[in-house]
Amino acid sequence: MRILFMLTALLAFALPAQAKLFTSIEERSDAITAELQGNNNYHANLARELASIASEEKGQHDLGAARVFIKMAEEEAAKAGGAK
Amino acid sequence: MIKHIVIAAAAALSLSACAPYMNLGSSELDNARKAVADAKAAGAEKCAPKLQAEAVASLYWAAHEVTERGVHPDENAELIATAIAKANAARAKAIKGCTPEIIKLEGVYFDNDSAKLRPASVATLDKAVATLNRRATIKVEVAAHTDSSGSDAYNLSLSERRAASVRDYLVAHGIDAARLTSKGYGETQPIASNATKEGRAKNRRVELRVMN
């Protein structure tokens, strides 16, 4: 029984943290912008565009879509190689 | 009972993580997908990175909007049109001719008529070292340019020595020499007018050209 409670607690706290649910879309978007400063390759441009869409979607109260787009933006930012 | 609750909670969490927020396969996006694919095949990611990124982002956004069928029909039509227009522009640019990605090194200074780097250049060059370490797969040409003061031959020779000097710095700070070439362009590729002091200062420059 105790193990079940521990597993539940683990799921409840670890999953959102892993999915960066405790960090706001704006903070993640700002981090991408800062990380890619001066980088103008394709992946950097796409990361910025996707982060911007995430913010738009959040503004339209579609948090689910905003999370999907910001995650895609972070993946592109990782491919972009960071700031110059 | 608790076991069932835990299983149900885990299933709900997993499903919510995979919610269908995007339908890239929608037939409404056929033309946009084709335009983006054609641009990519023409080399747009490298030759027109901003336009191609805007096209792809519009396509993804439209792919999201089609999942909200009928909610924003005008907005979606506009996104699809944007994706196609941007992709076509990116493709045209790529076909016309590809210029390499340029990493500007603003703040590289040399002694007058010399290839000796001034200490003030260190911060910029160290940033370049960090960039090359971060983007470990790129190969670059160190390209040096002069203004039009002096003879063509002299300027070409000076720019070659300056490019080599920057390359040497990068190699001395750990960048694999096999990733670096150097070339002097003299005064052949101005980016501003040589008639003004400001223009000449802009033309005297060193940049890294990404070659792959």
mmCIF file of C-alpha atoms in Angstrom:
data_model
loop_
_atom_site.group_PDB
_atom_site.id
_atom_site.type_symbol
_atom_site.label_atom_id
_atom_site.label_comp_id
_atom_site.label_asym_id
_atom_site.label_seq_id
_atom_site.Cartn_x
_atom_site.Cartn_y
_atom_site.Cartn_z
ATOM 1 C CA MET A 1 0.000 0.000 0.000
ATOM 2 C CA ARG A 2 2.758 2.442 0.988
ATOM 3 C CA ILE A 3 4.568 1.690 -2.232
ATOM 4 C CA LEU A 4 1.439 2.548 -4.196
ATOM 5 C CA PHE A 5 1.190 5.911 -2.463
ATOM 6 C CA MET A 6 4.857 6.581 -3.115
ATOM 7 C CA LEU A 7 4.452 5.720 -6.793
ATOM 8 C CA THR A 8 1.420 7.992 -7.041
ATOM 9 C CA ALA A 9 3.333 10.840 -5.432
ATOM 10 C CA LEU A 10 6.234 10.210 -7.778
ATOM 11 C CA LEU A 11 3.928 10.371 -10.797
ATOM 12 C CA ALA A 12 2.188 13.475 -9.528
ATOM 13 C CA PHE A 13 5.374 15.433 -8.933
ATOM 14 C CA ALA A 14 7.965 13.995 -11.288
ATOM 15 C CA LEU A 15 5.936 14.028 -14.501
ATOM 16 C CA PRO A 16 5.009 17.708 -14.468
ATOM 17 C CA ALA A 17 8.547 18.646 -13.529
ATOM 18 C CA GLN A 18 9.941 16.490 -16.317
ATOM 19 C CA ALA A 19 7.564 18.139 -18.763
ATOM 20 C CA LYS A 20 8.620 21.575 -17.448
ATOM 21 C CA LEU A 21 5.042 22.287 -16.403
ATOM 22 C CA PHE A 22 6.300 24.439 -13.539
ATOM 23 C CA THR A 23 8.134 26.819 -15.871
ATOM 24 C CA SER A 24 6.000 29.337 -17.714
ATOM 25 C CA ILE A 25 5.776 29.469 -21.499
ATOM 26 C CA GLU A 26 7.158 33.020 -21.366
ATOM 27 C CA GLU A 27 10.184 31.941 -19.327
ATOM 28 C CA ARG A 28 10.920 29.099 -21.721
ATOM 29 C CA SER A 29 10.453 31.420 -24.696
ATOM 30 C CA ASP A 30 12.791 34.007 -23.164
ATOM 31 C CA ALA A 31 15.373 31.302 -22.516
ATOM 32 C CA ILE A 32 15.246 30.284 -26.189
ATOM 33 C CA THR A 33 15.624 33.883 -27.351
ATOM 34 C CA ALA A 34 18.603 34.411 -25.066
ATOM 35 C CA GLU A 35 20.201 31.107 -26.003
ATOM 36 C CA LEU A 36 19.958 31.804 -29.726
ATOM 37 C CA GLN A 37 21.044 35.412 -29.729
ATOM 38 C CA GLY A 38 22.928 36.125 -32.945
ATOM 39 C CA ASN A 39 22.294 32.659 -34.340
ATOM 40 C CA ASN A 40 20.543 32.885 -37.693
ATOM 41 C CA ASN A 41 20.639 29.366 -39.020
ATOM 42 C CA TYR A 42 17.464 27.510 -40.006
ATOM 43 C CA HIS A 43 16.938 25.736 -36.687
ATOM 44 C CA ALA A 44 17.460 28.950 -34.696
ATOM 45 C CA ASN A 45 14.938 30.811 -36.857
ATOM 46 C CA LEU A 46 12.431 27.972 -36.552
ATOM 47 C CA ALA A 47 12.923 27.800 -32.782
ATOM 48 C CA ARG A 48 12.144 31.515 -32.476
ATOM 49 C CA GLU A 49 9.076 31.191 -34.722
ATOM 50 C CA LEU A 50 7.717 28.230 -32.747
ATOM 51 C CA ALA A 51 8.324 29.985 -29.422
ATOM 52 C CA SER A 52 6.387 32.951 -30.761
ATOM 53 C CA ILE A 53 3.486 30.679 -31.768
ATOM 54 C CA ALA A 54 3.552 29.140 -28.285
ATOM 55 C CA SER A 55 3.139 32.585 -26.764
ATOM 56 C CA GLU A 56 0.287 33.381 -29.185
ATOM 57 C CA GLU A 57 -1.493 30.140 -28.314
ATOM 58 C CA LYS A 58 -1.079 30.832 -24.630
ATOM 59 C CA GLY A 59 -2.549 34.280 -25.232
ATOM 60 C CA GLN A 60 -5.549 32.530 -26.780
ATOM 61 C CA HIS A 61 -5.784 30.341 -23.665
ATOM 62 C CA ASP A 62 -4.827 27.150 -25.517
ATOM 63 C CA LEU A 63 -2.256 25.952 -22.989
ATOM 64 C CA GLY A 64 -2.031 22.465 -24.446
ATOM 65 C CA ALA A 65 -1.033 23.776 -27.862
ATOM 66 C CA ALA A 66 1.310 26.320 -26.274
ATOM 67 C CA ARG A 67 3.148 23.505 -24.479
ATOM 68 C CA VAL A 68 3.443 21.472 -27.674
ATOM 69 C CA PHE A 69 4.875 24.436 -29.592
ATOM 70 C CA ILE A 70 7.312 25.488 -26.878
ATOM 71 C CA LYS A 71 8.602 21.911 -26.652
ATOM 72 C CA MET A 72 9.123 21.868 -30.418
ATOM 73 C CA ALA A 73 10.886 25.238 -30.132
ATOM 74 C CA GLU A 74 13.239 23.845 -27.495
ATOM 75 C CA GLU A 75 14.027 20.849 -29.667
ATOM 76 C CA GLU A 76 14.872 23.117 -32.597
ATOM 77 C CA ALA A 77 16.952 25.362 -30.330
ATOM 78 C CA ALA A 78 18.955 22.320 -29.269
ATOM 79 C CA LYS A 79 19.636 21.522 -32.933
ATOM 80 C CA ALA A 80 20.600 25.147 -33.623
ATOM 81 C CA GLY A 81 23.748 24.993 -31.544
ATOM 82 C CA GLY A 82 23.018 27.902 -29.232
ATOM 83 C CA ALA A 83 24.065 31.516 -29.351
ATOM 84 C CA LYS A 84 26.846 32.859 -31.508
ATOM 85 C CA MET B 1 -9.307 0.095 -5.556
ATOM 86 C CA ILE B 2 -6.242 2.280 -5.070
ATOM 87 C CA LYS B 3 -4.436 0.219 -7.658
ATOM 88 C CA HIS B 4 -7.163 1.038 -10.177
ATOM 89 C CA ILE B 5 -6.990 4.729 -9.340
ATOM 90 C CA VAL B 6 -3.234 4.753 -9.848
ATOM 91 C CA ILE B 7 -3.539 2.964 -13.184
ATOM 92 C CA ALA B 8 -6.300 5.321 -14.328
ATOM 93 C CA ALA B 9 -4.266 8.385 -13.299
ATOM 94 C CA ALA B 10 -1.179 7.139 -15.115
ATOM 95 C CA ALA B 11 -3.214 6.398 -18.240
ATOM 96 C CA ALA B 12 -4.838 9.836 -18.148
ATOM 97 C CA LEU B 13 -1.465 11.543 -17.790
ATOM 98 C CA SER B 14 0.011 9.541 -20.668
ATOM 99 C CA LEU B 15 -2.923 10.267 -22.943
ATOM 100 C CA SER B 16 -2.932 13.982 -22.161
ATOM 101 C CA ALA B 17 0.748 14.142 -23.116
ATOM 102 C CA CYS B 18 -0.125 12.795 -26.575
ATOM 103 C CA ALA B 19 -3.204 14.919 -27.216
ATOM 104 C CA PRO B 20 -3.765 15.449 -30.937
ATOM 105 C CA TYR B 21 -2.714 19.073 -31.152
ATOM 106 C CA MET B 22 -1.401 18.717 -34.681
ATOM 107 C CA ASN B 23 -2.507 16.997 -37.857
ATOM 108 C CA LEU B 24 0.277 17.413 -40.380
ATOM 109 C CA GLY B 25 -1.252 14.743 -42.592
ATOM 110 C CA SER B 26 -4.468 16.665 -43.238
ATOM 111 C CA SER B 27 -5.359 16.905 -46.926
ATOM 112 C CA GLU B 28 -6.009 20.633 -46.404
ATOM 113 C CA LEU B 29 -2.250 21.007 -46.029
ATOM 114 C CA ASP B 30 -1.237 19.108 -49.176
ATOM 115 C CA ASN B 31 -0.148 22.195 -51.119
ATOM 116 C CA ALA B 32 1.679 23.743 -48.175
ATOM 117 C CA ARG B 33 3.478 20.476 -47.377
ATOM 118 C CA LYS B 34 4.567 20.140 -51.006
ATOM 119 C CA ALA B 35 5.782 23.743 -51.171
ATOM 120 C CA VAL B 36 7.823 23.287 -47.983
ATOM 121 C CA ALA B 37 9.264 19.972 -49.185
ATOM 122 C CA ASP B 38 10.192 21.463 -52.585
ATOM 123 C CA ALA B 39 11.918 24.398 -50.902
ATOM 124 C CA LYS B 40 13.830 22.066 -48.610
ATOM 125 C CA ALA B 41 14.927 19.962 -51.575
ATOM 126 C CA ALA B 42 16.193 23.119 -53.297
ATOM 127 C CA GLY B 43 18.405 23.852 -50.281
ATOM 128 C CA ALA B 44 16.252 26.511 -48.620
ATOM 129 C CA GLU B 45 17.199 25.507 -45.065
ATOM 130 C CA LYS B 46 20.737 26.563 -45.827
ATOM 131 C CA CYS B 47 20.198 29.283 -48.433
ATOM 132 C CA ALA B 48 17.066 30.979 -47.101
ATOM 133 C CA PRO B 49 16.894 29.872 -43.451
ATOM 134 C CA LYS B 50 14.578 32.605 -42.184
ATOM 135 C CA LEU B 51 12.026 32.268 -44.990
ATOM 136 C CA GLN B 52 12.040 28.481 -44.776
ATOM 137 C CA ALA B 53 11.656 28.575 -40.988
ATOM 138 C CA GLU B 54 8.701 30.941 -41.342
ATOM 139 C CA ALA B 55 7.139 28.597 -43.914
ATOM 140 C CA VAL B 56 7.585 25.543 -41.696
ATOM 141 C CA ALA B 57 6.300 27.360 -38.610
ATOM 142 C CA SER B 58 3.189 28.470 -40.527
ATOM 143 C CA LEU B 59 2.675 24.902 -41.714
ATOM 144 C CA TYR B 60 2.901 23.563 -38.145
ATOM 145 C CA TRP B 61 0.551 26.245 -36.911
ATOM 146 C CA ALA B 62 -1.935 25.432 -39.663
ATOM 147 C CA ALA B 63 -1.556 21.747 -38.743
ATOM 148 C CA HIS B 64 -2.657 22.700 -35.252
ATOM 149 C CA GLU B 65 -5.540 24.854 -36.422
ATOM 150 C CA VAL B 66 -7.000 22.057 -38.587
ATOM 151 C CA THR B 67 -7.460 20.030 -35.411
ATOM 152 C CA GLU B 68 -9.848 22.765 -34.232
ATOM 153 C CA ARG B 69 -12.092 22.240 -37.204
ATOM 154 C CA GLY B 70 -14.223 25.260 -37.981
ATOM 155 C CA VAL B 71 -12.944 27.366 -35.073
ATOM 156 C CA HIS B 72 -10.656 29.690 -37.056
ATOM 157 C CA PRO B 73 -11.276 28.948 -40.768
ATOM 158 C CA ASP B 74 -10.025 32.332 -42.014
ATOM 159 C CA GLU B 75 -6.943 32.190 -39.818
ATOM 160 C CA ASN B 76 -6.125 28.716 -41.060
ATOM 161 C CA ALA B 77 -6.502 29.651 -44.723
ATOM 162 C CA GLU B 78 -4.160 32.572 -44.080
ATOM 163 C CA LEU B 79 -1.602 30.320 -42.373
ATOM 164 C CA ILE B 80 -1.665 27.879 -45.271
ATOM 165 C CA ALA B 81 -1.275 30.728 -47.774
ATOM 166 C CA THR B 82 1.629 32.134 -45.750
ATOM 167 C CA ALA B 83 3.339 28.751 -45.603
ATOM 168 C CA ILE B 84 3.074 28.359 -49.380
ATOM 169 C CA ALA B 85 4.191 31.924 -50.151
ATOM 170 C CA LYS B 86 7.169 31.771 -47.794
ATOM 171 C CA ALA B 87 8.214 28.333 -49.010
ATOM 172 C CA ASN B 88 8.006 29.441 -52.649
ATOM 173 C CA ALA B 89 10.081 32.534 -51.866
ATOM 174 C CA ALA B 90 12.630 30.398 -49.999
ATOM 175 C CA ARG B 91 12.811 27.965 -52.906
ATOM 176 C CA ALA B 92 13.283 30.788 -55.418
ATOM 177 C CA LYS B 93 16.057 32.266 -53.310
ATOM 178 C CA ALA B 94 17.774 28.904 -52.967
ATOM 179 C CA ILE B 95 17.607 28.259 -56.712
ATOM 180 C CA LYS B 96 18.933 31.737 -57.494
ATOM 181 C CA GLY B 97 22.085 31.194 -55.497
ATOM 182 C CA CYS B 98 23.150 30.212 -52.067
ATOM 183 C CA THR B 99 25.342 32.411 -49.934
ATOM 184 C CA PRO B 100 26.937 30.677 -46.958
ATOM 185 C CA GLU B 101 25.891 31.394 -43.391
ATOM 186 C CA ILE B 102 28.166 34.100 -42.061
ATOM 187 C CA ILE B 103 29.222 34.433 -38.441
ATOM 188 C CA LYS B 104 30.280 38.051 -38.039
ATOM 189 C CA LEU B 105 33.257 38.723 -35.817
ATOM 190 C CA GLU B 106 32.624 42.273 -34.690
ATOM 191 C CA GLY B 107 35.569 43.620 -32.772
ATOM 192 C CA VAL B 108 38.603 42.023 -34.411
ATOM 193 C CA TYR B 109 41.363 44.641 -34.647
ATOM 194 C CA PHE B 110 44.840 44.572 -36.148
ATOM 195 C CA ASP B 111 47.789 46.874 -35.906
ATOM 196 C CA ASN B 112 47.960 49.299 -38.810
ATOM 197 C CA ASP B 113 49.127 47.653 -42.053
ATOM 198 C CA SER B 114 49.770 44.488 -40.072
ATOM 199 C CA ALA B 115 48.269 41.060 -39.421
ATOM 200 C CA LYS B 116 49.126 41.264 -35.727
ATOM 201 C CA LEU B 117 45.973 40.975 -33.622
ATOM 202 C CA ARG B 118 45.404 43.657 -31.028
ATOM 203 C CA PRO B 119 44.622 42.551 -27.452
ATOM 204 C CA ALA B 120 41.175 44.185 -27.814
ATOM 205 C CA SER B 121 40.252 41.378 -30.232
ATOM 206 C CA VAL B 122 40.532 38.639 -27.626
ATOM 207 C CA ALA B 123 36.944 38.842 -26.337
ATOM 208 C CA THR B 124 35.481 38.514 -29.843
ATOM 209 C CA LEU B 125 37.822 35.707 -30.812
ATOM 210 C CA ASP B 126 37.115 33.810 -27.596
ATOM 211 C CA LYS B 127 33.408 34.046 -28.403
ATOM 212 C CA ALA B 128 34.200 32.571 -31.809
ATOM 213 C CA VAL B 129 36.086 29.725 -30.122
ATOM 214 C CA ALA B 130 33.059 29.078 -27.902
ATOM 215 C CA THR B 131 30.743 29.090 -30.925
ATOM 216 C CA LEU B 132 32.936 26.629 -32.810
ATOM 217 C CA ASN B 133 33.103 24.373 -29.756
ATOM 218 C CA ARG B 134 29.338 24.486 -29.427
ATOM 219 C CA ARG B 135 28.718 23.900 -33.122
ATOM 220 C CA ALA B 136 31.244 21.120 -33.303
ATOM 221 C CA THR B 137 30.191 19.807 -36.703
ATOM 222 C CA ILE B 138 30.628 22.964 -38.760
ATOM 223 C CA LYS B 139 33.644 23.752 -40.880
ATOM 224 C CA VAL B 140 34.386 27.395 -41.507
ATOM 225 C CA GLU B 141 36.425 29.625 -43.723
ATOM 226 C CA VAL B 142 38.004 32.581 -41.957
ATOM 227 C CA ALA B 143 37.426 35.385 -44.455
ATOM 228 C CA ALA B 144 39.187 38.737 -44.119
ATOM 229 C CA HIS B 145 38.367 41.903 -46.046
ATOM 230 C CA THR B 146 39.926 45.325 -46.388
ATOM 231 C CA ASP B 147 38.675 48.721 -47.517
ATOM 232 C CA SER B 148 39.821 50.182 -50.827
ATOM 233 C CA SER B 149 42.705 52.259 -49.450
ATOM 234 C CA GLY B 150 45.946 51.023 -50.995
ATOM 235 C CA SER B 151 46.589 48.874 -54.046
ATOM 236 C CA ASP B 152 44.503 45.823 -54.884
ATOM 237 C CA ALA B 153 47.504 43.521 -54.589
ATOM 238 C CA TYR B 154 48.562 44.926 -51.242
ATOM 239 C CA ASN B 155 45.058 44.671 -49.823
ATOM 240 C CA LEU B 156 44.690 41.099 -51.028
ATOM 241 C CA SER B 157 47.975 40.110 -49.417
ATOM 242 C CA LEU B 158 47.144 41.934 -46.168
ATOM 243 C CA SER B 159 43.710 40.288 -45.943
ATOM 244 C CA GLU B 160 45.247 36.847 -46.540
ATOM 245 C CA ARG B 161 47.696 37.384 -43.688
ATOM 246 C CA ARG B 162 44.957 38.680 -41.400
ATOM 247 C CA ALA B 163 42.691 35.727 -42.151
ATOM 248 C CA ALA B 164 45.580 33.373 -41.421
ATOM 249 C CA SER B 165 46.297 35.207 -38.198
ATOM 250 C CA VAL B 166 42.726 34.713 -36.961
ATOM 251 C CA ARG B 167 42.798 31.074 -38.022
ATOM 252 C CA ASP B 168 46.037 30.580 -36.069
ATOM 253 C CA TYR B 169 44.397 32.085 -32.975
ATOM 254 C CA LEU B 170 41.437 29.707 -33.244
ATOM 255 C CA VAL B 171 43.721 26.692 -33.700
ATOM 256 C CA ALA B 172 45.908 27.806 -30.779
ATOM 257 C CA HIS B 173 42.768 27.894 -28.640
ATOM 258 C CA GLY B 174 41.750 24.338 -29.351
ATOM 259 C CA ILE B 175 39.788 24.365 -32.615
ATOM 260 C CA ASP B 176 40.717 21.474 -34.885
ATOM 261 C CA ALA B 177 42.755 22.885 -37.794
ATOM 262 C CA ALA B 178 40.944 20.504 -40.152
ATOM 263 C CA ARG B 179 37.748 22.491 -39.575
ATOM 264 C CA LEU B 180 39.300 25.796 -40.573
ATOM 265 C CA THR B 181 40.519 27.371 -43.783
ATOM 266 C CA SER B 182 41.476 30.987 -44.317
ATOM 267 C CA LYS B 183 41.077 33.284 -47.266
ATOM 268 C CA GLY B 184 41.756 36.934 -47.941
ATOM 269 C CA TYR B 185 39.350 38.776 -50.212
ATOM 270 C CA GLY B 186 41.127 42.127 -50.190
ATOM 271 C CA GLU B 187 38.796 44.913 -51.243
ATOM 272 C CA THR B 188 36.730 42.810 -53.647
ATOM 273 C CA GLN B 189 33.641 42.329 -51.465
ATOM 274 C CA PRO B 190 32.682 45.652 -49.870
ATOM 275 C CA ILE B 191 29.498 45.785 -47.821
ATOM 276 C CA ALA B 192 29.432 49.592 -47.640
ATOM 277 C CA SER B 193 30.666 52.596 -49.585
ATOM 278 C CA ASN B 194 34.417 53.164 -49.504
ATOM 279 C CA ALA B 195 33.776 56.894 -49.982
ATOM 280 C CA THR B 196 33.112 57.495 -46.290
ATOM 281 C CA LYS B 197 35.104 56.777 -43.138
ATOM 282 C CA GLU B 198 32.198 54.801 -41.672
ATOM 283 C CA GLY B 199 31.807 52.743 -44.833
ATOM 284 C CA ARG B 200 35.514 51.919 -44.932
ATOM 285 C CA ALA B 201 35.381 50.817 -41.288
ATOM 286 C CA LYS B 202 32.529 48.441 -42.132
ATOM 287 C CA ASN B 203 34.435 47.029 -45.081
ATOM 288 C CA ARG B 204 37.491 46.204 -42.942
ATOM 289 C CA ARG B 205 36.185 43.038 -41.369
ATOM 290 C CA VAL B 206 36.749 39.388 -40.557
ATOM 291 C CA GLU B 207 33.972 36.820 -40.676
ATOM 292 C CA LEU B 208 33.502 33.082 -40.466
ATOM 293 C CA ARG B 209 31.759 31.471 -43.427
ATOM 294 C CA VAL B 210 30.069 28.189 -42.629
ATOM 295 C CA MET B 211 31.064 25.781 -45.382
ATOM 296 C CA ASN B 212 28.907 22.744 -44.575
#
